[in-house]
XYZ file of C-alpha atoms in Angstrom:
714
model
C -131.948 -5.535 -99.639
C -129.537 -8.144 -100.750
C -126.535 -5.855 -100.292
C -127.756 -4.901 -96.696
C -127.440 -8.654 -95.909
C -124.186 -9.361 -97.351
C -123.110 -6.077 -94.951
C -124.715 -7.874 -92.104
C -123.091 -11.110 -93.037
C -119.530 -9.592 -93.066
C -120.156 -7.858 -89.798
C -121.174 -11.108 -88.083
C -118.331 -12.914 -89.301
C -116.011 -10.181 -88.339
C -117.317 -9.984 -84.777
C -117.077 -13.888 -84.581
C -113.622 -13.739 -85.522
C -112.832 -10.827 -83.010
C -114.616 -12.806 -80.440
C -112.967 -16.041 -81.192
C -109.370 -14.172 -81.402
C -110.216 -12.774 -77.907
C -111.280 -16.300 -76.621
C -108.139 -17.594 -78.156
C -106.065 -14.738 -76.288
C -107.876 -15.275 -73.235
C -106.881 -19.060 -73.139
C -103.678 -18.117 -73.971
C -103.363 -16.130 -71.099
C -105.144 -18.605 -68.736
C -102.423 -21.187 -69.976
C -99.596 -18.958 -69.453
C -100.581 -17.322 -66.313
C -102.061 -20.119 -64.475
C -100.920 -23.504 -66.196
C -97.656 -22.656 -66.729
C -97.119 -20.042 -64.011
C -95.133 -22.478 -61.949
C -92.740 -23.513 -64.623
C -92.159 -19.798 -65.867
C -91.890 -18.843 -62.004
C -89.096 -21.513 -61.550
C -87.399 -20.177 -64.668
C -87.302 -16.598 -63.455
C -85.992 -17.531 -60.115
C -83.101 -19.628 -61.912
C -82.548 -16.633 -64.108
C -82.577 -14.162 -61.230
C -81.294 -16.083 -58.270
C -78.167 -18.067 -57.637
C -77.428 -20.390 -54.883
C -73.832 -20.365 -53.993
C -72.175 -23.003 -51.652
C -70.452 -21.694 -48.570
C -67.386 -24.248 -48.085
C -66.700 -25.278 -44.546
C -63.427 -24.899 -42.825
C -62.226 -28.413 -42.466
C -61.270 -29.326 -39.178
C -57.724 -29.443 -37.624
C -55.691 -32.193 -37.114
C -53.590 -31.724 -33.536
C -50.967 -33.482 -32.020
C -51.111 -34.750 -28.332
C -50.138 -31.628 -27.113
C -52.621 -29.497 -29.274
C -49.740 -28.271 -31.806
C -51.527 -28.292 -35.315
C -50.398 -31.062 -37.647
C -52.936 -30.217 -40.428
C -54.993 -27.139 -40.737
C -56.913 -24.818 -43.540
C -55.566 -21.904 -44.937
C -57.726 -19.332 -46.969
C -56.314 -18.857 -50.364
C -57.807 -17.405 -53.768
C -58.844 -18.865 -56.999
C -58.603 -16.992 -60.094
C -61.262 -17.913 -62.785
C -62.090 -16.422 -66.143
C -65.073 -16.046 -68.505
C -63.531 -15.493 -71.944
C -66.785 -14.590 -73.410
C -67.279 -11.585 -71.070
C -63.937 -10.098 -71.805
C -63.499 -6.970 -74.038
C -60.049 -7.564 -74.917
C -58.414 -10.859 -74.413
C -55.048 -10.078 -75.380
C -55.194 -7.251 -72.673
C -56.367 -9.325 -70.070
C -53.959 -11.809 -70.930
C -50.875 -9.695 -70.606
C -52.284 -7.989 -67.123
C -52.837 -11.559 -65.906
C -49.556 -12.763 -66.989
C -47.769 -9.638 -65.600
C -49.391 -10.206 -62.085
C -49.432 -13.764 -61.827
C -45.789 -14.395 -63.442
C -47.429 -16.459 -66.492
C -46.882 -16.522 -70.242
C -49.602 -14.137 -71.588
C -49.517 -16.139 -74.837
C -50.523 -19.428 -73.281
C -53.430 -17.490 -71.387
C -54.671 -16.075 -74.563
C -54.643 -19.467 -76.361
C -56.613 -20.956 -73.393
C -59.124 -18.131 -73.431
C -59.642 -18.425 -77.379
C -60.206 -22.516 -76.332
C -62.852 -22.257 -73.607
C -64.923 -19.012 -73.984
C -67.522 -19.848 -71.249
C -65.307 -20.820 -68.148
C -61.614 -22.131 -67.129
C -59.452 -21.711 -63.928
C -56.829 -19.237 -64.335
C -55.031 -20.258 -60.910
C -56.071 -21.820 -57.720
C -54.635 -21.829 -54.299
C -52.947 -18.493 -54.726
C -51.816 -16.208 -51.791
C -54.514 -13.773 -50.837
C -52.174 -10.894 -51.642
C -51.967 -12.130 -55.152
C -55.576 -12.577 -55.271
C -56.161 -8.859 -54.155
C -53.737 -7.458 -57.148
C -55.635 -9.440 -59.319
C -59.107 -8.126 -58.043
C -57.712 -4.370 -58.024
C -57.180 -4.770 -61.583
C -61.073 -4.784 -62.350
C -61.007 -6.797 -65.491
C -63.984 -7.655 -67.046
C -64.405 -11.509 -67.256
C -61.942 -12.250 -64.454
C -63.213 -13.211 -61.148
C -61.467 -13.603 -58.081
C -63.009 -16.107 -55.144
C -61.927 -17.560 -51.786
C -60.922 -21.288 -51.561
C -59.219 -23.262 -48.903
C -56.219 -25.005 -48.925
C -54.733 -27.482 -46.536
C -51.432 -26.846 -44.800
C -48.960 -29.517 -42.832
C -46.538 -27.906 -40.336
C -44.465 -30.830 -40.553
C -44.106 -30.858 -44.270
C -43.385 -34.518 -45.588
C -42.099 -35.589 -42.124
C -45.419 -36.841 -41.205
C -47.249 -36.867 -44.609
C -47.528 -40.749 -44.849
C -49.372 -40.901 -41.608
C -51.498 -37.948 -41.835
C -52.285 -38.423 -45.693
C -53.499 -35.710 -47.830
C -56.735 -33.762 -49.337
C -57.620 -32.977 -52.954
C -58.260 -29.919 -54.494
C -61.695 -29.777 -53.044
C -60.364 -30.398 -49.511
C -61.662 -34.010 -49.241
C -59.504 -36.251 -47.498
C -58.103 -39.067 -49.848
C -55.516 -40.859 -48.205
C -54.341 -41.628 -44.349
C -55.853 -39.991 -41.306
C -57.248 -37.344 -43.669
C -59.529 -40.196 -45.443
C -59.881 -41.954 -42.264
C -61.362 -39.125 -40.377
C -62.842 -37.370 -43.503
C -66.421 -37.627 -41.987
C -65.303 -36.008 -38.903
C -63.156 -33.291 -40.297
C -65.076 -32.168 -43.384
C -67.787 -30.520 -42.019
C -71.405 -29.587 -43.924
C -71.235 -26.870 -46.367
C -73.804 -23.935 -46.415
C -75.305 -21.880 -49.022
C -76.610 -18.438 -49.817
C -78.557 -16.623 -52.337
C -77.676 -14.090 -54.726
C -79.522 -11.953 -57.405
C -78.619 -11.171 -60.636
C -79.689 -7.982 -62.566
C -79.965 -7.741 -66.355
C -76.549 -7.703 -67.055
C -75.688 -10.937 -65.305
C -73.982 -8.991 -62.411
C -74.681 -11.088 -58.930
C -75.412 -8.929 -55.653
C -76.585 -10.043 -52.258
C -79.532 -8.905 -50.532
C -80.012 -8.170 -47.040
C -82.951 -10.517 -46.792
C -81.640 -13.487 -48.977
C -81.726 -16.776 -48.159
C -78.522 -18.154 -46.394
C -77.526 -21.023 -44.308
C -74.121 -21.119 -42.443
C -71.773 -23.792 -43.191
C -70.909 -26.246 -40.296
C -67.099 -26.462 -39.708
C -65.541 -29.566 -39.417
C -64.673 -31.076 -35.845
C -61.216 -30.648 -34.639
C -59.490 -33.944 -33.957
C -56.554 -34.695 -31.409
C -54.087 -37.447 -32.449
C -51.746 -39.126 -30.425
C -48.983 -38.160 -32.489
C -46.149 -36.367 -30.972
C -44.931 -33.805 -33.473
C -41.291 -33.350 -31.685
C -40.760 -37.160 -31.843
C -41.880 -37.285 -35.286
C -39.698 -34.598 -36.659
C -36.898 -36.513 -34.644
C -37.392 -39.794 -35.957
C -37.768 -38.672 -39.594
C -34.258 -36.825 -39.186
C -32.296 -39.834 -37.944
C -34.380 -42.190 -40.117
C -33.642 -40.139 -43.457
C -29.926 -39.843 -42.529
C -29.600 -43.428 -42.159
C -31.334 -44.691 -45.252
C -29.044 -42.168 -47.240
C -25.997 -43.301 -45.645
C -26.688 -46.840 -46.191
C -28.047 -46.333 -49.278
C -31.067 -48.414 -48.572
C -34.135 -48.710 -50.686
C -36.282 -47.249 -47.694
C -36.726 -47.325 -43.807
C -39.740 -47.054 -41.721
C -40.280 -46.649 -38.148
C -43.081 -46.508 -35.598
C -42.894 -45.814 -31.876
C -45.807 -46.097 -28.943
C -46.762 -45.799 -25.668
C -46.569 -49.346 -24.165
C -48.554 -48.530 -21.406
C -51.698 -46.914 -23.348
C -51.036 -48.229 -26.820
C -50.801 -44.638 -28.194
C -48.667 -44.394 -31.420
C -46.546 -41.244 -30.986
C -44.438 -41.494 -34.290
C -44.687 -43.297 -37.514
C -42.338 -42.442 -40.141
C -41.547 -43.416 -43.564
C -38.483 -42.497 -45.790
C -38.154 -41.827 -48.484
C -41.243 -39.529 -48.932
C -43.192 -40.692 -52.163
C -45.447 -38.270 -54.264
C -49.430 -37.966 -53.947
C -50.934 -41.399 -54.721
C -47.669 -43.492 -54.285
C -47.298 -43.122 -50.573
C -48.416 -45.344 -47.750
C -47.513 -45.964 -44.160
C -45.597 -48.878 -44.303
C -45.157 -49.513 -40.519
C -49.172 -50.225 -40.737
C -49.317 -51.593 -44.725
C -46.263 -53.592 -45.430
C -45.305 -57.021 -44.175
C -41.802 -58.197 -43.773
C -40.188 -61.381 -42.159
C -39.123 -60.219 -38.570
C -35.941 -62.147 -37.947
C -34.387 -62.414 -34.555
C -37.067 -59.800 -33.444
C -39.325 -62.256 -33.123
C -37.392 -64.772 -30.803
C -39.146 -62.702 -28.010
C -42.294 -65.078 -28.805
C -40.371 -68.378 -28.024
C -38.445 -67.019 -25.189
C -41.915 -66.000 -23.441
C -43.703 -68.988 -24.493
C -41.047 -71.543 -22.841
C -40.734 -69.220 -19.698
C -44.525 -68.790 -19.276
C -45.222 -72.575 -19.512
C -42.473 -73.396 -17.265
C -40.558 -75.311 -20.000
C -37.386 -73.844 -19.410
C -35.568 -71.436 -16.873
C -33.488 -68.434 -17.619
C -30.034 -69.876 -16.395
C -30.839 -73.367 -17.810
C -28.168 -74.530 -20.391
C -28.770 -75.694 -24.146
C -26.467 -77.177 -26.643
C -25.667 -75.291 -29.476
C -22.544 -75.807 -31.801
C -19.014 -75.361 -31.698
C -18.935 -74.777 -35.338
C -21.834 -72.519 -35.582
C -24.088 -75.098 -37.534
C -26.705 -77.691 -36.780
C -29.588 -79.422 -38.132
C -32.737 -78.689 -35.856
C -35.298 -80.609 -37.744
C -35.430 -82.415 -40.939
C -34.735 -79.543 -43.422
C -33.852 -76.804 -40.951
C -30.225 -76.557 -41.388
C -29.484 -73.579 -38.668
C -26.566 -71.193 -38.503
C -25.123 -69.311 -35.598
C -22.888 -66.280 -36.176
C -21.470 -66.359 -32.297
C -20.088 -69.888 -32.136
C -20.428 -71.743 -28.927
C -21.420 -75.144 -27.777
C -23.891 -74.339 -25.533
C -25.780 -71.146 -24.052
C -28.089 -70.450 -21.187
C -31.388 -68.890 -22.111
C -30.129 -65.562 -21.305
C -27.359 -65.878 -23.517
C -29.009 -67.322 -26.340
C -31.208 -64.162 -26.231
C -28.509 -62.073 -25.831
C -26.233 -63.477 -28.671
C -29.283 -64.170 -30.703
C -28.552 -68.170 -30.797
C -30.565 -69.507 -33.808
C -29.740 -72.948 -32.801
C -30.812 -72.612 -29.451
C -34.027 -70.445 -30.520
C -35.122 -73.202 -32.946
C -34.647 -76.097 -30.465
C -36.841 -73.974 -28.026
C -39.332 -73.714 -30.760
C -39.577 -77.664 -31.018
C -39.596 -77.873 -27.012
C -42.613 -75.461 -26.921
C -44.376 -77.238 -29.873
C -46.807 -76.031 -32.718
C -50.109 -75.515 -30.397
C -48.247 -73.302 -27.697
C -46.151 -71.081 -30.120
C -48.982 -70.430 -32.241
C -51.150 -69.627 -29.103
C -48.916 -67.151 -27.970
C -47.976 -65.885 -31.390
C -51.497 -65.061 -31.748
C -51.864 -63.787 -28.321
C -49.780 -61.156 -29.006
C -51.374 -59.802 -32.206
C -49.574 -61.645 -35.159
C -51.716 -63.078 -37.891
C -54.812 -60.568 -37.495
C -55.400 -56.855 -37.542
C -54.255 -54.709 -34.797
C -57.854 -52.920 -34.906
C -56.020 -49.377 -35.418
C -58.160 -46.690 -37.311
C -56.032 -46.621 -40.281
C -56.957 -47.496 -43.825
C -55.048 -50.205 -45.607
C -53.896 -52.270 -42.387
C -52.108 -55.359 -43.058
C -52.881 -58.567 -40.910
C -49.671 -60.096 -41.704
C -49.350 -63.889 -42.149
C -49.315 -66.662 -39.784
C -50.638 -69.956 -40.724
C -52.178 -72.258 -38.325
C -50.228 -75.272 -37.259
C -52.470 -77.521 -39.434
C -50.400 -76.092 -42.178
C -46.820 -76.510 -40.388
C -44.082 -78.660 -41.766
C -41.621 -80.480 -39.485
C -39.351 -77.715 -39.577
C -42.123 -74.846 -39.029
C -41.581 -74.891 -35.173
C -37.831 -74.145 -35.142
C -38.383 -71.923 -38.409
C -40.949 -69.587 -36.841
C -39.296 -69.650 -33.756
C -36.384 -67.486 -35.380
C -38.610 -65.399 -37.424
C -39.275 -67.077 -40.646
C -42.134 -68.356 -41.985
C -43.937 -65.588 -40.731
C -44.807 -62.001 -41.708
C -45.696 -59.148 -39.691
C -46.093 -55.326 -39.823
C -43.954 -52.771 -37.666
C -46.856 -51.947 -35.550
C -47.674 -55.633 -34.470
C -43.751 -56.092 -33.294
C -44.066 -52.576 -31.342
C -47.166 -53.874 -29.837
C -45.992 -57.283 -29.069
C -42.666 -55.649 -27.488
C -45.042 -53.064 -25.664
C -47.177 -56.181 -24.070
C -43.724 -57.185 -22.502
C -42.856 -53.497 -21.275
C -46.416 -53.548 -19.983
C -45.953 -56.176 -17.679
C -47.585 -58.838 -20.176
C -50.632 -56.877 -21.093
C -51.129 -56.319 -24.735
C -53.037 -52.968 -25.447
C -55.151 -51.987 -28.477
C -53.271 -49.317 -30.644
C -54.856 -45.996 -30.571
C -54.274 -42.977 -33.163
C -57.216 -40.658 -31.980
C -57.325 -39.216 -28.435
C -60.104 -36.534 -28.914
C -62.737 -35.740 -31.500
C -63.960 -32.042 -30.658
C -67.371 -31.438 -32.343
C -66.931 -28.169 -33.844
C -65.436 -25.105 -32.584
C -67.062 -25.211 -29.141
C -64.494 -27.757 -27.866
C -67.217 -30.197 -26.992
C -67.014 -33.756 -28.318
C -65.756 -37.444 -27.547
C -62.431 -38.749 -26.137
C -60.902 -42.267 -26.663
C -59.723 -44.018 -23.670
C -56.808 -46.662 -23.669
C -58.167 -50.091 -23.631
C -56.078 -53.371 -22.928
C -56.924 -56.335 -25.458
C -55.498 -58.896 -23.132
C -52.911 -60.533 -20.921
C -50.268 -62.637 -22.652
C -47.341 -63.326 -19.949
C -47.342 -63.040 -16.365
C -45.262 -60.293 -14.569
C -42.503 -62.806 -13.496
C -42.359 -63.659 -17.260
C -41.921 -60.092 -18.568
C -39.470 -59.297 -15.718
C -37.397 -61.860 -16.722
C -37.625 -61.090 -20.602
C -36.968 -57.123 -19.628
C -33.836 -58.253 -17.996
C -32.854 -60.597 -20.817
C -33.669 -57.728 -23.370
C -31.505 -55.343 -21.225
C -28.366 -57.322 -21.769
C -28.897 -57.584 -25.445
C -28.306 -53.710 -25.248
C -25.957 -53.617 -22.386
C -23.573 -56.361 -23.734
C -25.017 -58.420 -26.529
C -25.879 -57.637 -30.325
C -27.814 -54.355 -29.859
C -24.840 -52.633 -28.221
C -25.027 -50.009 -30.896
C -28.327 -48.773 -28.999
C -26.603 -47.868 -25.704
C -27.258 -44.336 -24.596
C -24.958 -43.419 -21.370
C -27.068 -42.921 -18.236
C -30.188 -44.560 -19.685
C -31.053 -48.418 -19.212
C -32.618 -49.691 -22.530
C -33.919 -52.862 -23.294
C -34.285 -54.117 -27.085
C -33.512 -56.948 -29.822
C -32.052 -56.917 -33.085
C -33.197 -58.751 -36.214
C -31.822 -59.304 -39.789
C -33.859 -61.343 -42.212
C -32.939 -62.022 -45.731
C -35.458 -61.068 -48.348
C -37.274 -63.266 -51.026
C -36.631 -62.137 -54.439
C -39.577 -62.950 -56.822
C -37.262 -62.605 -59.661
C -35.112 -65.706 -58.774
C -37.658 -67.458 -56.774
C -35.851 -67.730 -53.657
C -34.094 -65.422 -51.007
C -31.927 -62.821 -52.776
C -28.081 -62.697 -52.347
C -27.212 -59.456 -50.617
C -30.992 -58.508 -49.884
C -31.432 -57.976 -46.142
C -34.019 -56.214 -43.998
C -32.364 -55.102 -40.922
C -34.418 -54.144 -37.670
C -34.131 -53.208 -33.881
C -37.025 -53.008 -31.575
C -36.448 -51.478 -28.191
C -38.095 -49.679 -25.277
C -37.035 -47.137 -22.329
C -36.511 -47.111 -19.777
C -35.987 -50.705 -19.222
C -37.227 -50.654 -15.554
C -40.158 -48.731 -16.225
C -40.842 -48.528 -20.076
C -42.908 -45.184 -21.441
C -41.843 -45.863 -25.026
C -41.455 -48.499 -27.490
C -39.837 -48.205 -31.145
C -39.267 -50.253 -34.050
C -36.780 -49.113 -36.754
C -36.525 -51.017 -40.304
C -33.937 -50.841 -42.534
C -34.769 -52.072 -45.911
C -31.943 -53.368 -48.186
C -29.035 -51.491 -46.547
C -25.982 -51.597 -49.027
C -22.367 -52.219 -48.074
C -20.809 -54.483 -45.761
C -22.852 -53.564 -42.855
C -26.546 -54.891 -42.885
C -27.193 -56.570 -39.345
C -29.742 -54.865 -37.250
C -27.527 -54.192 -34.591
C -25.138 -52.253 -37.173
C -27.707 -50.242 -39.153
C -30.841 -50.130 -37.124
C -29.907 -49.889 -33.584
C -27.811 -46.706 -34.137
C -30.850 -44.906 -35.423
C -32.881 -45.736 -32.093
C -29.847 -44.504 -29.881
C -29.751 -41.272 -31.767
C -33.502 -40.884 -31.636
C -33.709 -41.593 -27.819
C -30.593 -39.184 -27.183
C -32.371 -36.283 -29.010
C -35.563 -36.984 -27.220
C -33.804 -36.836 -23.677
C -32.478 -33.537 -24.661
C -36.243 -32.149 -24.960
C -37.660 -30.310 -22.204
C -40.824 -31.765 -20.609
C -40.434 -34.562 -22.832
C -41.114 -38.174 -21.713
C -37.566 -38.960 -20.921
C -36.563 -35.584 -19.569
C -34.516 -36.244 -16.610
C -35.304 -33.127 -14.615
C -31.991 -31.956 -14.408
C -29.321 -30.907 -16.884
C -26.400 -33.389 -17.333
C -23.063 -32.158 -17.740
C -21.060 -34.893 -18.070
C -22.055 -38.441 -18.475
C -20.710 -41.084 -15.828
C -17.932 -43.458 -17.331
C -18.822 -46.850 -17.835
C -18.888 -49.104 -14.961
C -15.861 -51.656 -14.597
C -16.295 -54.951 -16.531
C -18.358 -57.188 -14.004
C -16.431 -60.505 -14.569
C -12.785 -61.401 -13.858
C -11.317 -64.264 -16.074
C -10.700 -67.276 -14.174
C -7.386 -69.393 -14.417
C -7.772 -72.097 -17.022
C -4.389 -73.456 -17.197
C -4.135 -77.074 -17.055
C -7.839 -77.610 -16.494
C -9.680 -80.137 -18.887
C -11.397 -78.642 -21.765
C -15.055 -79.605 -20.077
C -14.080 -77.987 -16.769
C -12.852 -75.238 -18.425
C -15.839 -74.601 -20.539
C -18.015 -75.174 -17.343
C -16.079 -72.635 -15.322
C -16.537 -69.726 -18.293
C -20.169 -70.438 -18.572
C -20.845 -70.387 -14.939
C -19.518 -66.823 -15.004
C -21.475 -65.944 -18.494
C -18.456 -65.924 -20.596
C -18.062 -67.716 -23.889
C -15.374 -69.941 -24.605
C -13.196 -70.524 -27.793
C -11.013 -73.647 -27.977
C -7.922 -73.854 -30.061
C -5.978 -76.921 -31.001
C -6.149 -80.519 -29.356
C -4.955 -81.686 -26.291
C -6.248 -83.090 -22.649
C -5.330 -79.549 -20.780
C -5.378 -76.058 -21.322
C -1.906 -74.721 -21.855
C -2.609 -71.288 -22.255
C -5.413 -68.446 -22.363
C -6.096 -65.122 -23.744
C -7.314 -62.939 -21.817
C -4.927 -63.708 -19.097
C -6.192 -64.961 -15.717
C -7.238 -62.208 -13.327
C -8.156 -59.617 -16.100
C -11.736 -57.957 -15.993
C -13.912 -58.244 -18.930
C -17.337 -57.714 -19.919
C -20.085 -60.370 -19.435
C -20.749 -62.412 -22.605
C -17.044 -61.910 -23.856
C -15.126 -64.841 -25.409
C -11.966 -66.226 -23.761
C -9.742 -68.182 -26.095
C -8.206 -71.446 -24.345
C -5.262 -73.483 -26.452
C -4.794 -76.930 -25.715
C -1.697 -76.926 -27.847
C 1.115 -74.593 -27.984
C 0.189 -71.498 -29.762
C 1.773 -70.403 -32.625
C 5.036 -68.726 -31.704
C 5.084 -69.781 -28.241
C 8.499 -68.649 -27.662
C 7.488 -65.186 -28.368
C 9.887 -64.487 -31.299
C 7.768 -63.105 -33.553
C 5.506 -60.030 -33.629
C 1.724 -60.944 -32.519
C -1.272 -60.158 -34.824
C -2.877 -57.548 -33.040
C -5.517 -56.650 -35.904
C -9.201 -56.848 -34.455
C -7.821 -56.274 -30.614
C -8.774 -53.207 -28.526
C -6.225 -50.589 -27.863
C -5.809 -52.168 -24.508
C -5.417 -55.828 -25.163
C -2.761 -54.578 -27.954
C -0.959 -52.736 -25.256
C -1.083 -55.558 -22.991
C 0.425 -57.922 -25.514
C 2.973 -55.538 -26.548
C 4.275 -54.961 -23.046
C 4.650 -58.600 -22.481
C 7.049 -58.414 -25.445
C 8.898 -55.147 -24.304
C 7.657 -53.496 -27.735
C 7.019 -49.757 -27.683
C 3.956 -48.686 -29.395
C 2.961 -45.828 -31.202
C -1.167 -45.251 -31.660
C -3.074 -43.312 -33.912
C -6.671 -43.268 -33.460
C -8.791 -45.113 -31.036
C -11.196 -48.185 -30.700
C -9.814 -51.388 -32.435
C -6.634 -51.931 -34.228
C -7.268 -52.029 -37.888
C -3.682 -52.153 -39.226
C -0.275 -52.639 -37.777
C 3.168 -51.759 -39.036
C 5.526 -53.791 -39.352
C 3.205 -56.782 -40.113
C 2.226 -59.541 -37.789
C 5.089 -62.393 -37.665
C 8.128 -59.830 -37.994
C 11.125 -61.173 -36.173
C 11.557 -59.602 -32.449
C 13.046 -57.871 -30.904
C 12.422 -54.500 -32.452
C 13.825 -51.536 -30.757
C 11.763 -48.899 -33.205
C 8.456 -50.068 -31.875
C 5.276 -50.528 -33.884
C 2.894 -48.249 -35.158
C -0.870 -49.174 -34.950
C -4.031 -47.680 -36.454
C -7.337 -47.622 -34.683
C -10.857 -47.176 -35.790
C -13.933 -47.072 -33.616
C -15.991 -50.083 -33.735
C -19.069 -50.832 -31.809
C -19.094 -54.577 -32.421
C -15.848 -56.897 -33.145
C -16.136 -58.169 -36.827
C -17.732 -61.794 -36.992
C -17.806 -64.328 -39.999
C -20.925 -63.969 -41.901
C -22.771 -67.138 -42.417
C -22.147 -68.906 -45.600
C -25.121 -69.379 -47.727
C -26.440 -73.183 -47.827
C -28.743 -74.817 -50.149
C -31.855 -74.886 -48.050
C -34.074 -71.957 -47.757
C -33.490 -71.510 -43.933
C -29.775 -72.145 -44.118
C -29.454 -69.334 -46.517
C -30.659 -66.739 -43.896
C -28.225 -64.986 -41.823
C -27.822 -66.493 -38.436
C -28.386 -64.675 -35.490
C -26.879 -61.086 -34.892
C -23.197 -59.950 -34.734
């Protein structure tokens, strides 16, 4: 009986244990199948499914004529998973052979990183296909996008660049990144037990939204032309750098912006927008426009200057003029860039007027251009000005500007007094369907009246025709412009550096109906030539000359020019000054637009050069001797150096001396030396070289900051 009870107890215990096990098992199943189902389902999806991003095509940057400036190219990326390779050494040898890489370096890289590494990126599709044809385990080939710039470095600073992920990091690529980048899509892939991915017909997918194309205001032709000539000038002059900007004054559209030299990624910057400098004489249009607009001066009004080329305009303002003259009209003060007259006009205008017109032209504030890193320049309010600030600012010192601000200010003069807002973007096309938004030109404000700008255009045209900007002349085309030379501040010595100059030229064409304004800046040209009229104006001339040859360009004359018409005769006839008092001789020359140079002391003019009745260019210098000139008897060979060939031959003819000439232009050497006894039967040999401007004495640095800067332009 007891035995039976024991057996029953064991059966009950076993049944209870089995039941408990079944309950635990069922509980575990409920836990796994119901409670933990979402978590395991998600894990299974992660293991079996793979969501792959589909990168969009970045929008193109186009020039004003629809030509690509930046576009995407499809390239290949080669990656490796060394842990999946059967033979790393063999894979390294095969990849090295196709890619031209050292197999040992590849093998060491595979040993260091067993899960994933990039082998090569942005390789040509043909090379990617060759790698794919190898069918190496653990080596994968995928497509990726590379940004291409058809103009190369010529537009690199203004366009900027993208990084390896095709995101804009500099320039217009950064500024317009949200429009250009687009929106990536994605696709779902399924992986099998071996880890291989497969796309299924009904797999989930969202197509990428490609970036919008953006039409810029830049002109690819002009951009390349400016870059070519600016780079040549910087190289020839051994300058630190050069930058330029061109725009349409009627719309404010920026058509070219160039920096030279081209710096590497992360160091490049569009200097025309971001760097400031003292403009020097190019800023003189501000005070000239101010006094004309306010009726404080007339174009032909005469102002006292200095026969010695030096004058103290205000306490602490010791000014120098390269072209020495006792007085100038306002027209000639602009043409010959007289610091003394312009400084006096600054005092005449006063701080409030000068500041109001300078700020109205956009100096001291951001222009509003859509470009990262733009600089507002520096123009303090009159409350911070000193006694010498008015004349100093009038000649372009104590103020800092950008090249873009200068271009816009001259654009206002070219546009009848209306300042336009700058434009870099013409149109943003929403996607590839071509629909989108356009940007219309906008006027910022009117600064000058039509009458004032008409007079100023005439003055600036005279600067190029017969003034300091003669090196910018292009035959058959009226050009207006202004030269500028400013001494640079040297932080190492705490004052303006010796021999450190920033030379510039601002011009617009055609002068009577301007459609293009350009600013050329050469930073620290090395050598004996550093004035803006010598180093920057020729670059403007070469750019305009090339632009005229472009068919259907803004300066296309519509007909082929076989030969240029020879220059017109000089417009001024030298009057007879002999026996006139010095004051009367000066008045007669100034009335004809000529400059006077008095030699010696006396009450009457005894001789003159050029002779009476000779035709000379308006603005030329006439020497009047108040005492008998040296060698008045004509017994010695005259000094002909620095004279034109025509004038040298005239003087030798008067002495009845034959001449043998080598070269053309102006006389740089003569043999025998000046002062040799006459007569000479064998004649005189003259060596000549072309020269755009006659050499002028350079200003002597003074003790004051203003006095140490170059005075005017040669």
